[in-house]
Structure formats: structure tokens, C-alpha cells
């Protein structure tokens, strides 16, 4: 414990920080942005489609090229040596860079307002690599208490083997966060909205506190995507994604992204992801780029239908509690409205009763599919306590409201009326 009062201050610092960010973003676009830059287009759905053109505008193939090369040849030994040493920019081996993935990386960086991004082999590869880049033996992490089960497992199972310890804290309480900051704390790791209970955390306030103690702030933006929330604009240092979910959006790729400042991303590429072999392959990058083109309309539809489902559930007599940030009953509804463009595609709720009621409801669904994943066109249902968060100890689960009666639904792209009809008939069997 270091201090008892949060250092919520430095509006001036924030201004400086965001002006620096805007400037670096300008430099980034100036250097690398092609295609729609002359039109000064700055809307996310457009960027998802046109982000970066590898060919001159309106000439050449519209779909991106797949270059699955592992090796790259050089005109002479000197060029090979200069490339591997970093003296000259260029690809030399598939584990450290690929042109198809690099095209997509530029698009993701632009979308997240980061200087650079790195495509990796899964969301967990993004999370583990981003964390390990900033952590050494004997360092300490502060993590939000309701975090994705895989992230919890990494921080409690793998990280301690390398001397890294973690405190899981209720990050809606900034005093509680400051209380656990130690001399060796290096990273604040958060997820907002959280999985599965959709707790919203104040990114700006937490980032200011963390920065005042010299911590890096890493945020999992999987649930929101840059269409709905841009953590870097709000003060975070690094954004991680499971692209397996909305970014790809079709349930046929496992992949991830890390976004942040160019120096950190370069270090991750050369000294972490490449060395650990967590690389994204060109075929997957192609599929993600294709899926990304419809991200704008998909997120709109996910949000609209989720709101309808949440409202339907909230008035249903079999339902105890609904977790959806778009509902005025959500404890952080106002904060959600402030920091998110819309409320996302995940609705969680508690049935009256317990495990048996949840089981009967899930088994009775006809349209929704039972699945661990989310963000697909299909409506997907899961039971967090026994599925995605099975590895979290019972007492930790209960601290985060992950009870036996909790159900999470990833609202798909079917007609909202049909999704509701399915839920209604399943509730009648409970
Ligand atoms: C919020 C969140 N982050 C990260 C992950 C891990 O992603 P992946 O399965 O691509 O490793 C998941 C997976 O469900 C998730 O829900």
C-alpha cells in the first residue's frame, strides 16, 4: 500500500497526453494511411472497409492479397544481415512479419487510434504477450476482479511460475485500486465491459491513477471493438483483442491483436510474439480483413437487438436480474453512455432459481446455440459458472456474481423478434 487518496488530477497532463496522441496519429496517417485519407474520412465503418489500400486508389484487386510466405529472399548477404538486424525495414521470416497480416495491422491500428498494432494467434496470445512485455520476475499486476476466465487462469496459473503476482480488485472502486498499488506494481489490466457481468470501468479515471504511479494500462476491448469504444483515446496504453469474436465475426478464426504506441508494439513483435511463436497466419488475416468489412453494420445490429432482448428479459417474471449497460437499471449506465458509443452485443441475466432452472432454459433453446464463444452471426448461449469461468474458484466466482443461475447470451444477427421468440419459449419450459 502506498497512499490512501487517489491522485485524480492533471487535466493539464491529460490534455498534453491527448494532443501528443493526436499528433502521433496524424504522423501515422501521414506516413502510412492511404486510400480514403484525402477525403478526410474518419468514421469507423468506412475505415473497416477502406482502412488501407495496398494498391493505388481504384486500381488493382479490391480484396486483400494472401501472401502465405514463410521465407523472403535477398539479393545478397548484406541485405539479409541488414534486414534481420533492423537496419533496413523488411520481412525476413514469417514469425516476425507477414505482408497480409501487416495490411490488416495497419487497419486495426487506425481503427483503435493507436500508432501500431500486432496480429497474433489468439486473444490469449495478445493478453499474455502484452502482459509479459511489461513484466519481469517479482513484478505485480492489478487486475479487475471480473475478468475473462482465460486471463484469470494465465495470471493465477502461468504468471506466478515466473514470480509475477496479481491482486484481483473491484476496479469500480478507485480507492480499492490505489490501496493495492505496491512498489513493484507495473500493470493495471482491465476489461470493460467485463465478461460475463458487463461491469463498466472508468477508463479515463483508472488510467490517470495508474499513470500517476507509473503503471501501464492494458485494456481488453473485445466486447466493444473500436466501433463502440476507443480505450487509447480515453487514456489507456495498450489495447488487446480476441479477434476470434466480433472483429472476424464469423466464428471461423482464432486470432488476436495488440494495439498501442509504435515502440511497445515493435518490442512485442521482435522480442515476445515472434520469439514465442504466437504469430497470426496470412490465411487468418485474410479472413479477418474480410469479416472486418462488415463490422460497422454488424455492431449496430448486435446493439439494437441486444437492447430489445434486455428490455424483454427485464420485464419477464422468470428473470431475477438483467446485466446490460443499456438498461437504466445497470449500475454504471451513465458511465457507459459517456465512454461507449453503444452498449454491445452481450446480455447476461439471472434466472429465478439456480442451476436446474439455468440448465432447463439453456437446453430448451431452439435457435440459440450452446457455445463458449461470442460475437458470431448466430445467437450463442453459455453458462459462465460451468463453461467460460469453470477454472475460476467458487468463492472468486461468487464475488463477481457468477452464480449457477447466471446465463450469458451473445446476441446474434438473426431478427430480434426471432431471438426473443426463442428465449420466450425456452423460459416457458423453466
Ligand atoms: C473478453 C475476452 N478476452 C479474451 C478472450 C480470449 O480469446 P481467444 O479465445 O481468442 O484466445 C476471450 C474469449 O472468450 C474473451 O471473451
Tab-separated table of C-alpha atoms and ligand atoms in Angstrom:
chain	number	residue	atom	x	y	z
A	1	UNK	CA	0.000	0.000	0.000
A	2	UNK	CA	1.457	3.406	-0.909
A	3	UNK	CA	-1.092	6.182	-0.317
A	4	UNK	CA	-4.691	6.465	0.708
A	5	UNK	CA	-6.047	9.174	-1.613
A	6	UNK	CA	-6.259	8.699	-5.366
A	7	UNK	CA	-4.262	11.142	-7.374
A	8	UNK	CA	-7.178	12.224	-9.544
A	9	UNK	CA	-5.714	15.315	-11.039
A	10	UNK	CA	-3.771	16.527	-14.021
A	11	UNK	CA	-6.350	17.701	-16.520
A	12	UNK	CA	-3.392	19.551	-17.957
A	13	UNK	CA	-1.471	16.295	-18.275
A	14	UNK	CA	-4.410	14.626	-19.990
A	15	UNK	CA	-4.625	17.478	-22.453
A	16	UNK	CA	-0.949	17.232	-23.207
A	17	UNK	CA	-1.229	13.487	-23.487
A	18	UNK	CA	-4.157	13.617	-25.921
A	19	UNK	CA	-2.560	16.362	-28.015
A	20	UNK	CA	0.585	14.235	-28.289
A	21	UNK	CA	-1.609	11.293	-29.281
A	22	UNK	CA	-3.413	13.340	-31.923
A	23	UNK	CA	-0.104	14.496	-33.288
A	24	UNK	CA	1.336	10.990	-33.458
A	25	UNK	CA	-1.875	9.756	-35.079
A	26	UNK	CA	-1.507	12.485	-37.690
A	27	UNK	CA	2.090	11.422	-38.312
A	28	UNK	CA	0.923	7.819	-38.514
A	29	UNK	CA	-1.737	8.599	-41.131
A	30	UNK	CA	0.636	10.877	-42.950
A	31	UNK	CA	3.237	8.176	-43.209
A	32	UNK	CA	1.183	5.092	-43.828
A	33	UNK	CA	-2.507	5.903	-44.367
A	34	UNK	CA	-3.541	5.573	-47.981
A	35	UNK	CA	-6.879	5.349	-49.735
A	36	UNK	CA	-9.504	7.489	-48.055
A	37	UNK	CA	-7.176	9.974	-46.345
A	38	UNK	CA	-7.666	12.729	-48.935
A	39	UNK	CA	-11.397	12.656	-48.251
A	40	UNK	CA	-10.636	13.160	-44.555
A	41	UNK	CA	-12.912	10.228	-43.746
A	42	UNK	CA	-12.812	9.488	-40.050
A	43	UNK	CA	-15.715	7.137	-39.450
A	44	UNK	CA	-15.080	3.641	-38.203
A	45	UNK	CA	-17.353	1.668	-40.530
A	46	UNK	CA	-15.685	3.309	-43.529
A	47	UNK	CA	-12.230	2.617	-42.113
A	48	UNK	CA	-13.202	-1.049	-41.584
A	49	UNK	CA	-13.731	-1.276	-45.333
A	50	UNK	CA	-11.204	1.146	-46.808
A	51	UNK	CA	-8.629	1.473	-43.996
A	52	UNK	CA	-5.537	0.864	-46.043
A	53	UNK	CA	-5.199	0.319	-49.734
A	54	UNK	CA	-2.149	-1.596	-50.801
A	55	UNK	CA	-2.676	-0.597	-54.433
A	56	UNK	CA	-3.259	2.947	-55.779
A	57	UNK	CA	-6.852	4.039	-55.340
A	58	UNK	CA	-9.393	2.271	-57.596
A	59	UNK	CA	-6.708	0.294	-59.388
A	60	UNK	CA	-5.951	-3.366	-58.780
A	61	UNK	CA	-7.681	-6.024	-56.686
A	62	UNK	CA	-10.212	-4.835	-54.120
A	63	UNK	CA	-9.876	-7.875	-51.875
A	64	UNK	CA	-6.591	-8.098	-49.990
A	65	UNK	CA	-3.853	-10.419	-51.215
A	66	UNK	CA	-2.923	-13.560	-49.315
A	67	UNK	CA	0.843	-13.948	-49.135
A	68	UNK	CA	1.494	-17.066	-47.060
A	69	UNK	CA	5.288	-16.917	-47.485
A	70	UNK	CA	7.452	-18.185	-44.638
A	71	UNK	CA	10.766	-17.035	-46.069
A	72	UNK	CA	11.907	-13.989	-48.046
A	73	UNK	CA	14.864	-13.986	-50.385
A	74	UNK	CA	17.525	-11.281	-50.579
A	75	UNK	CA	19.683	-10.025	-53.433
A	76	UNK	CA	22.843	-10.502	-51.354
A	77	UNK	CA	24.027	-11.439	-47.867
A	78	UNK	CA	24.434	-7.799	-46.783
A	79	UNK	CA	20.709	-7.119	-47.380
A	80	UNK	CA	19.752	-10.194	-45.366
A	81	UNK	CA	22.014	-9.123	-42.482
A	82	UNK	CA	20.700	-5.526	-42.543
A	83	UNK	CA	17.095	-6.720	-42.521
A	84	UNK	CA	17.439	-9.155	-39.629
A	85	UNK	CA	19.357	-6.570	-37.582
A	86	UNK	CA	16.591	-3.991	-38.183
A	87	UNK	CA	18.915	-1.577	-40.017
A	88	UNK	CA	16.658	-1.897	-43.048
A	89	UNK	CA	12.888	-2.384	-42.783
A	90	UNK	CA	11.539	-5.581	-44.282
A	91	UNK	CA	10.295	-9.078	-43.683
A	92	UNK	CA	12.778	-11.904	-43.335
A	93	UNK	CA	10.920	-14.793	-41.675
A	94	UNK	CA	7.191	-15.434	-41.224
A	95	UNK	CA	7.294	-15.498	-37.428
A	96	UNK	CA	8.357	-11.826	-37.342
A	97	UNK	CA	6.084	-10.357	-40.007
A	98	UNK	CA	3.849	-11.103	-42.964
A	99	UNK	CA	2.511	-8.680	-45.609
A	100	UNK	CA	-1.135	-9.846	-45.439
A	101	UNK	CA	-1.122	-9.550	-41.647
A	102	UNK	CA	0.676	-6.195	-41.862
A	103	UNK	CA	-2.069	-4.744	-44.093
A	104	UNK	CA	-4.624	-5.766	-41.521
A	105	UNK	CA	-2.467	-4.496	-38.642
A	106	UNK	CA	-2.454	-1.018	-40.206
A	107	UNK	CA	-6.237	-1.064	-40.414
A	108	UNK	CA	-6.646	-2.193	-36.795
A	109	UNK	CA	-4.185	0.486	-35.612
A	110	UNK	CA	-6.128	3.191	-37.451
A	111	UNK	CA	-9.427	1.911	-36.068
A	112	UNK	CA	-8.167	1.862	-32.469
A	113	UNK	CA	-6.352	5.222	-32.839
A	114	UNK	CA	-3.063	3.530	-31.994
A	115	UNK	CA	0.315	4.130	-33.593
A	116	UNK	CA	0.749	0.472	-34.449
A	117	UNK	CA	-0.784	-2.950	-33.994
A	118	UNK	CA	0.334	-6.559	-33.994
A	119	UNK	CA	-1.707	-9.514	-35.201
A	120	UNK	CA	-1.269	-12.623	-33.040
A	121	UNK	CA	-2.572	-16.179	-32.957
A	122	UNK	CA	-5.372	-15.741	-30.369
A	123	UNK	CA	-6.874	-13.360	-27.858
A	124	UNK	CA	-4.912	-15.165	-25.144
A	125	UNK	CA	-1.696	-14.682	-27.162
A	126	UNK	CA	-2.473	-10.941	-27.230
A	127	UNK	CA	-3.166	-10.837	-23.490
A	128	UNK	CA	-0.185	-12.947	-22.405
A	129	UNK	CA	2.292	-11.226	-24.733
A	130	UNK	CA	1.134	-7.724	-23.836
A	131	UNK	CA	1.416	-8.517	-20.127
A	132	UNK	CA	4.769	-10.288	-20.361
A	133	UNK	CA	6.275	-7.417	-22.356
A	134	UNK	CA	5.859	-5.101	-19.371
A	135	UNK	CA	6.531	-7.617	-16.601
A	136	UNK	CA	9.683	-9.099	-15.107
A	137	UNK	CA	10.241	-11.598	-12.323
A	138	UNK	CA	8.847	-10.346	-8.964
A	139	UNK	CA	6.554	-7.744	-10.568
A	140	UNK	CA	2.951	-7.249	-9.526
A	141	UNK	CA	-0.246	-6.782	-11.570
A	142	UNK	CA	-3.575	-5.284	-10.584
A	143	UNK	CA	-6.414	-6.914	-12.451
A	144	UNK	CA	-10.122	-6.202	-12.416
A	145	UNK	CA	-11.894	-8.894	-10.393
A	146	UNK	CA	-14.395	-9.892	-13.066
A	147	UNK	CA	-12.158	-10.743	-15.944
A	148	UNK	CA	-12.336	-13.343	-18.730
A	149	UNK	CA	-11.655	-16.835	-17.294
A	150	UNK	CA	-8.606	-17.397	-19.546
A	151	UNK	CA	-6.976	-14.153	-18.379
A	152	UNK	CA	-7.635	-15.162	-14.764
A	153	UNK	CA	-6.092	-18.559	-15.452
A	154	UNK	CA	-2.984	-17.008	-17.041
A	155	UNK	CA	-2.453	-14.620	-14.126
A	156	UNK	CA	-3.043	-17.253	-11.427
A	157	UNK	CA	-1.518	-20.300	-13.069
A	158	UNK	CA	1.277	-19.388	-15.502
A	159	UNK	CA	2.438	-15.929	-14.342
A	160	UNK	CA	3.191	-16.993	-10.715
A	161	UNK	CA	5.628	-19.626	-12.040
A	162	UNK	CA	7.752	-16.682	-13.210
A	163	UNK	CA	7.431	-14.755	-9.933
A	164	UNK	CA	4.606	-12.467	-11.117
A	165	UNK	CA	1.795	-11.908	-8.623
A	166	UNK	CA	-1.674	-10.426	-9.136
A	167	UNK	CA	-4.300	-8.749	-6.990
A	168	UNK	CA	-7.836	-9.051	-8.340
A	169	UNK	CA	-9.672	-5.902	-7.324
A	170	UNK	CA	-13.083	-4.307	-7.735
A	171	UNK	CA	-11.952	-1.626	-10.187
A	172	UNK	CA	-15.249	0.274	-9.925
A	173	UNK	CA	-13.723	1.411	-6.587
A	174	UNK	CA	-10.722	3.590	-7.384
A	175	UNK	CA	-9.718	3.717	-3.693
A	176	UNK	CA	-9.542	-0.085	-3.645
A	177	UNK	CA	-7.278	0.027	-6.707
A	178	UNK	CA	-4.939	2.588	-5.186
A	179	UNK	CA	-4.789	0.618	-1.931
A	180	UNK	CA	-3.143	-2.383	-3.584
A	181	UNK	CA	-0.545	-0.469	-5.615
A	182	UNK	CA	2.929	-1.524	-4.485
A	183	UNK	CA	6.451	-0.516	-5.367
A	184	UNK	CA	6.693	-3.471	-7.782
A	185	UNK	CA	3.268	-2.946	-9.439
A	186	UNK	CA	3.809	-2.492	-13.163
A	187	UNK	CA	0.470	-3.083	-14.898
A	188	UNK	CA	-3.206	-2.356	-14.413
A	189	UNK	CA	-5.103	-4.894	-16.518
A	190	UNK	CA	-8.828	-4.340	-17.071
A	191	UNK	CA	-11.756	-5.426	-19.164
A	192	UNK	CA	-14.730	-3.109	-19.726
A	193	UNK	CA	-17.489	-4.176	-20.125
A	194	UNK	CA	-16.423	-7.231	-18.177
A	195	UNK	CA	-17.127	-10.823	-19.067
A	196	UNK	CA	-19.752	-12.048	-18.150
A	197	UNK	CA	-21.494	-9.462	-15.917
A	198	UNK	CA	-20.794	-6.375	-18.044
A	199	UNK	CA	-19.349	-4.200	-15.287
A	200	UNK	CA	-18.250	-0.864	-16.748
A	201	UNK	CA	-14.983	0.671	-15.544
A	202	UNK	CA	-13.988	4.307	-15.883
A	203	UNK	CA	-11.048	4.049	-18.284
A	204	UNK	CA	-10.048	7.724	-18.014
A	205	UNK	CA	-10.030	7.829	-14.228
A	206	UNK	CA	-8.243	4.476	-13.802
A	207	UNK	CA	-5.639	5.419	-16.418
A	208	UNK	CA	-4.872	8.698	-14.650
A	209	UNK	CA	-4.443	6.927	-11.344
A	210	UNK	CA	-2.285	4.185	-12.878
A	211	UNK	CA	-0.114	6.662	-14.763
A	212	UNK	CA	0.460	8.731	-11.654
A	213	UNK	CA	2.197	5.638	-10.228
A	214	UNK	CA	3.987	4.800	-13.470
A	215	UNK	CA	1.852	1.747	-14.310
A	216	UNK	CA	0.963	0.628	-17.820
A	217	UNK	CA	-2.758	0.281	-18.504
A	218	UNK	CA	-3.793	-2.652	-20.673
A	219	UNK	CA	-7.449	-2.984	-21.705
A	220	UNK	CA	-9.274	-5.893	-23.298
A	221	UNK	CA	-11.611	-4.231	-25.828
A	222	UNK	CA	-13.017	-7.490	-27.251
A	223	UNK	CA	-16.635	-6.868	-26.214
A	224	UNK	CA	-16.762	-3.337	-27.650
A	225	UNK	CA	-14.484	-3.308	-30.717
A	226	UNK	CA	-13.170	0.110	-31.843
A	227	UNK	CA	-16.613	0.762	-33.345
A	228	UNK	CA	-18.042	1.251	-29.864
A	229	UNK	CA	-15.101	2.217	-27.645
A	230	UNK	CA	-11.567	3.526	-28.087
A	231	UNK	CA	-9.614	2.942	-24.859
A	232	UNK	CA	-6.438	4.644	-26.177
A	233	UNK	CA	-8.353	7.911	-26.641
A	234	UNK	CA	-9.585	7.585	-23.066
A	235	UNK	CA	-6.059	7.221	-21.649
A	236	UNK	CA	-5.109	3.515	-21.841
A	237	UNK	CA	-1.650	2.498	-23.097
A	238	UNK	CA	-2.356	-0.825	-24.759
A	239	UNK	CA	-5.493	-2.440	-26.181
A	240	UNK	CA	-5.829	-6.195	-26.617
A	241	UNK	CA	-8.442	-8.049	-28.630
A	242	UNK	CA	-9.698	-11.513	-29.170
A	243	UNK	CA	-10.291	-11.131	-32.917
A	244	UNK	CA	-11.895	-14.567	-32.676
A	245	UNK	CA	-15.027	-12.657	-31.676
A	246	UNK	CA	-16.532	-9.555	-33.322
A	247	UNK	CA	-13.526	-8.389	-35.376
A	248	UNK	CA	-13.594	-11.517	-37.520
A	249	UNK	CA	-17.228	-12.084	-36.648
A	250	UNK	CA	-17.886	-15.385	-38.383
A	251	UNK	CA	-16.716	-17.997	-35.888
A	252	UNK	CA	-14.072	-19.476	-38.173
A	253	UNK	CA	-10.792	-17.949	-36.963
A	254	UNK	CA	-8.901	-17.848	-33.661
A	255	UNK	CA	-6.762	-14.709	-33.557
A	256	UNK	CA	-5.880	-11.614	-31.566
A	257	UNK	CA	-4.467	-8.081	-31.790
A	258	UNK	CA	-2.392	-5.815	-29.617
A	259	UNK	CA	-2.551	-2.060	-30.279
A	260	UNK	CA	-0.529	0.775	-28.780
A	261	UNK	CA	2.490	3.016	-29.289
A	262	UNK	CA	4.893	2.060	-32.067
A	263	UNK	CA	7.831	1.360	-29.733
A	264	UNK	CA	5.944	-1.084	-27.481
A	265	UNK	CA	4.387	-2.880	-30.447
A	266	UNK	CA	7.788	-3.181	-32.152
A	267	UNK	CA	9.263	-4.679	-28.954
A	268	UNK	CA	6.369	-7.118	-28.716
A	269	UNK	CA	6.865	-8.171	-32.320
A	270	UNK	CA	10.621	-8.622	-32.161
A	271	UNK	CA	11.140	-9.749	-28.569
A	272	UNK	CA	7.978	-11.501	-27.468
A	273	UNK	CA	5.366	-12.638	-30.029
A	274	UNK	CA	7.902	-13.659	-32.690
A	275	UNK	CA	10.141	-15.454	-30.206
A	276	UNK	CA	7.242	-17.238	-28.502
A	277	UNK	CA	5.775	-18.134	-31.903
A	278	UNK	CA	2.353	-16.586	-31.263
A	279	UNK	CA	2.122	-15.275	-34.801
A	280	UNK	CA	-1.063	-14.773	-36.852
A	281	UNK	CA	-1.026	-16.573	-40.185
A	282	UNK	CA	-1.817	-14.957	-43.535
A	283	UNK	CA	-4.929	-17.057	-44.226
A	284	UNK	CA	-6.481	-15.991	-40.942
A	285	UNK	CA	-5.517	-12.341	-41.562
A	286	UNK	CA	-7.299	-12.507	-44.916
A	287	UNK	CA	-10.461	-13.896	-43.294
A	288	UNK	CA	-10.378	-11.286	-40.523
A	289	UNK	CA	-9.940	-8.488	-43.071
A	290	UNK	CA	-12.951	-9.827	-44.971
A	291	UNK	CA	-15.025	-10.116	-41.789
A	292	UNK	CA	-13.937	-6.661	-40.625
A	293	UNK	CA	-15.539	-5.021	-43.660
A	294	UNK	CA	-18.995	-5.558	-42.159
A	295	UNK	CA	-18.041	-4.777	-38.550
A	296	UNK	CA	-19.818	-1.394	-38.619
A	297	UNK	CA	-23.226	-2.755	-39.625
A	298	UNK	CA	-22.808	-5.894	-37.566
A	299	UNK	CA	-22.146	-3.976	-34.336
A	300	UNK	CA	-25.147	-1.713	-34.996
A	301	UNK	CA	-27.390	-4.755	-35.371
A	302	UNK	CA	-25.891	-6.584	-32.345
A	303	UNK	CA	-26.523	-3.484	-30.199
A	304	UNK	CA	-30.086	-2.848	-31.416
A	305	UNK	CA	-31.178	-6.459	-30.891
A	306	UNK	CA	-29.411	-6.726	-27.518
A	307	UNK	CA	-31.302	-3.721	-26.212
A	308	UNK	CA	-34.597	-5.305	-27.273
A	309	UNK	CA	-33.666	-8.635	-25.666
A	310	UNK	CA	-32.513	-6.935	-22.446
A	311	UNK	CA	-35.774	-4.980	-22.197
A	312	UNK	CA	-37.780	-8.140	-22.841
A	313	UNK	CA	-35.886	-10.075	-20.165
A	314	UNK	CA	-36.121	-7.294	-17.603
A	315	UNK	CA	-39.917	-7.471	-17.515
A	316	UNK	CA	-40.157	-11.292	-17.595
A	317	UNK	CA	-41.404	-12.942	-14.372
A	318	UNK	CA	-38.815	-15.793	-14.552
A	319	UNK	CA	-35.900	-13.332	-14.505
A	320	UNK	CA	-34.251	-12.100	-11.316
A	321	UNK	CA	-31.750	-9.617	-12.772
A	322	UNK	CA	-30.506	-8.485	-16.183
A	323	UNK	CA	-26.949	-7.253	-16.833
A	324	UNK	CA	-26.890	-4.931	-19.841
A	325	UNK	CA	-25.263	-1.473	-19.762
A	326	UNK	CA	-28.010	-0.021	-21.977
A	327	UNK	CA	-30.622	-0.533	-19.242
A	328	UNK	CA	-31.117	2.371	-16.842
A	329	UNK	CA	-31.063	-0.246	-14.054
A	330	UNK	CA	-27.396	-1.032	-14.814
A	331	UNK	CA	-25.236	0.459	-12.013
A	332	UNK	CA	-22.836	2.129	-14.462
A	333	UNK	CA	-25.387	3.087	-17.124
A	334	UNK	CA	-24.357	6.770	-17.153
A	335	UNK	CA	-20.654	5.946	-17.377
A	336	UNK	CA	-21.421	3.511	-20.210
A	337	UNK	CA	-23.227	6.274	-22.093
A	338	UNK	CA	-20.239	8.564	-21.574
A	339	UNK	CA	-17.435	6.264	-22.681
A	340	UNK	CA	-19.113	3.889	-25.163
A	341	UNK	CA	-20.830	4.721	-28.456
A	342	UNK	CA	-23.360	1.940	-27.897
A	343	UNK	CA	-23.886	-0.898	-25.436
A	344	UNK	CA	-22.646	-4.001	-27.225
A	345	UNK	CA	-23.995	-7.425	-28.099
A	346	UNK	CA	-23.772	-9.364	-24.827
A	347	UNK	CA	-26.674	-9.732	-22.415
A	348	UNK	CA	-26.311	-11.685	-19.164
A	349	UNK	CA	-29.091	-12.465	-16.730
A	350	UNK	CA	-30.009	-14.401	-13.620
A	351	UNK	CA	-32.969	-16.714	-13.693
A	352	UNK	CA	-35.093	-17.115	-10.587
A	353	UNK	CA	-33.894	-20.393	-9.071
A	354	UNK	CA	-30.494	-21.992	-9.578
A	355	UNK	CA	-28.521	-24.426	-11.716
A	356	UNK	CA	-31.562	-26.586	-12.658
A	357	UNK	CA	-33.513	-23.590	-13.978
A	358	UNK	CA	-30.491	-22.359	-15.957
A	359	UNK	CA	-29.936	-25.863	-17.367
A	360	UNK	CA	-33.592	-26.274	-18.371
A	361	UNK	CA	-33.625	-22.846	-20.037
A	362	UNK	CA	-30.402	-23.432	-21.998
A	363	UNK	CA	-31.456	-26.907	-23.108
A	364	UNK	CA	-34.864	-25.634	-24.258
A	365	UNK	CA	-33.467	-23.005	-26.642
A	366	UNK	CA	-34.034	-23.914	-30.286
A	367	UNK	CA	-32.393	-21.084	-32.254
A	368	UNK	CA	-29.599	-20.075	-29.876
A	369	UNK	CA	-26.655	-22.452	-29.850
A	370	UNK	CA	-24.752	-23.556	-26.750
A	371	UNK	CA	-21.213	-22.289	-27.291
A	372	UNK	CA	-18.194	-20.914	-25.405
A	373	UNK	CA	-17.648	-18.191	-27.993
A	374	UNK	CA	-19.364	-14.888	-28.745
A	375	UNK	CA	-19.628	-12.208	-31.420
A	376	UNK	CA	-20.785	-14.534	-34.212
A	377	UNK	CA	-23.796	-14.127	-36.538
A	378	UNK	CA	-25.511	-16.918	-34.576
A	379	UNK	CA	-27.004	-16.225	-31.158
A	380	UNK	CA	-24.818	-18.134	-28.696
A	381	UNK	CA	-25.705	-19.059	-25.146
A	382	UNK	CA	-23.497	-20.263	-22.326
A	383	UNK	CA	-23.465	-20.923	-18.593
A	384	UNK	CA	-20.428	-18.960	-17.279
A	385	UNK	CA	-20.122	-20.793	-13.936
A	386	UNK	CA	-19.574	-24.169	-15.620
A	387	UNK	CA	-18.292	-23.105	-19.050
A	388	UNK	CA	-16.132	-19.986	-19.687
A	389	UNK	CA	-15.353	-19.407	-15.993
A	390	UNK	CA	-15.114	-23.054	-14.920
A	391	UNK	CA	-11.453	-22.595	-13.926
A	392	UNK	CA	-12.223	-19.713	-11.518
A	393	UNK	CA	-12.554	-20.908	-7.880
A	394	UNK	CA	-16.111	-20.823	-6.495
A	395	UNK	CA	-15.505	-18.034	-3.960
A	396	UNK	CA	-13.940	-15.811	-6.663
A	397	UNK	CA	-16.859	-16.546	-8.987
A	398	UNK	CA	-19.360	-15.567	-6.310
A	399	UNK	CA	-17.520	-12.259	-5.724
A	400	UNK	CA	-18.270	-11.443	-9.382
A	401	UNK	CA	-21.916	-12.623	-9.342
A	402	UNK	CA	-21.065	-15.671	-11.437
A	403	UNK	CA	-23.676	-17.860	-9.830
A	404	UNK	CA	-25.318	-21.081	-11.043
A	405	UNK	CA	-28.367	-19.126	-12.189
A	406	UNK	CA	-26.362	-16.775	-14.429
A	407	UNK	CA	-26.698	-17.163	-18.204
A	408	UNK	CA	-24.798	-15.205	-20.874
A	409	UNK	CA	-26.173	-14.684	-24.358
A	410	UNK	CA	-24.214	-13.322	-27.301
A	411	UNK	CA	-26.989	-11.771	-29.351
A	412	UNK	CA	-26.564	-12.747	-32.984
A	413	UNK	CA	-27.622	-11.189	-36.254
A	414	UNK	CA	-30.912	-13.040	-36.603
A	415	UNK	CA	-34.081	-10.901	-36.429
A	416	UNK	CA	-34.525	-9.649	-32.871
A	417	UNK	CA	-38.142	-10.863	-32.875
A	418	UNK	CA	-36.985	-14.435	-33.553
A	419	UNK	CA	-34.311	-14.307	-30.857
A	420	UNK	CA	-36.915	-13.091	-28.362
A	421	UNK	CA	-39.429	-15.742	-29.509
A	422	UNK	CA	-36.808	-18.430	-28.853
A	423	UNK	CA	-35.958	-17.042	-25.406
A	424	UNK	CA	-39.658	-16.722	-24.538
A	425	UNK	CA	-40.451	-20.332	-25.433
A	426	UNK	CA	-37.381	-21.574	-23.524
A	427	UNK	CA	-38.383	-19.556	-20.439
A	428	UNK	CA	-41.812	-21.180	-20.569
A	429	UNK	CA	-40.075	-24.569	-20.035
A	430	UNK	CA	-38.227	-23.411	-16.896
B	1	LIG	C1	-13.127	-10.849	-23.307
B	1	LIG	C2	-12.264	-11.948	-23.853
B	1	LIG	N1	-10.945	-11.746	-23.970
B	1	LIG	C3	-10.118	-12.707	-24.453
B	1	LIG	C4	-10.601	-13.938	-24.834
B	1	LIG	C5	-9.642	-14.986	-25.349
B	1	LIG	O1	-9.715	-15.035	-26.725
B	1	LIG	P1	-9.188	-16.281	-27.612
B	1	LIG	O2	-10.155	-17.390	-27.404
B	1	LIG	O3	-9.181	-15.725	-28.992
B	1	LIG	O4	-7.833	-16.630	-27.124
B	1	LIG	C6	-11.975	-14.182	-24.735
B	1	LIG	C7	-12.511	-15.490	-25.147
B	1	LIG	O5	-13.665	-15.798	-24.949
B	1	LIG	C8	-12.827	-13.169	-24.233
B	1	LIG	O6	-14.144	-13.359	-24.099
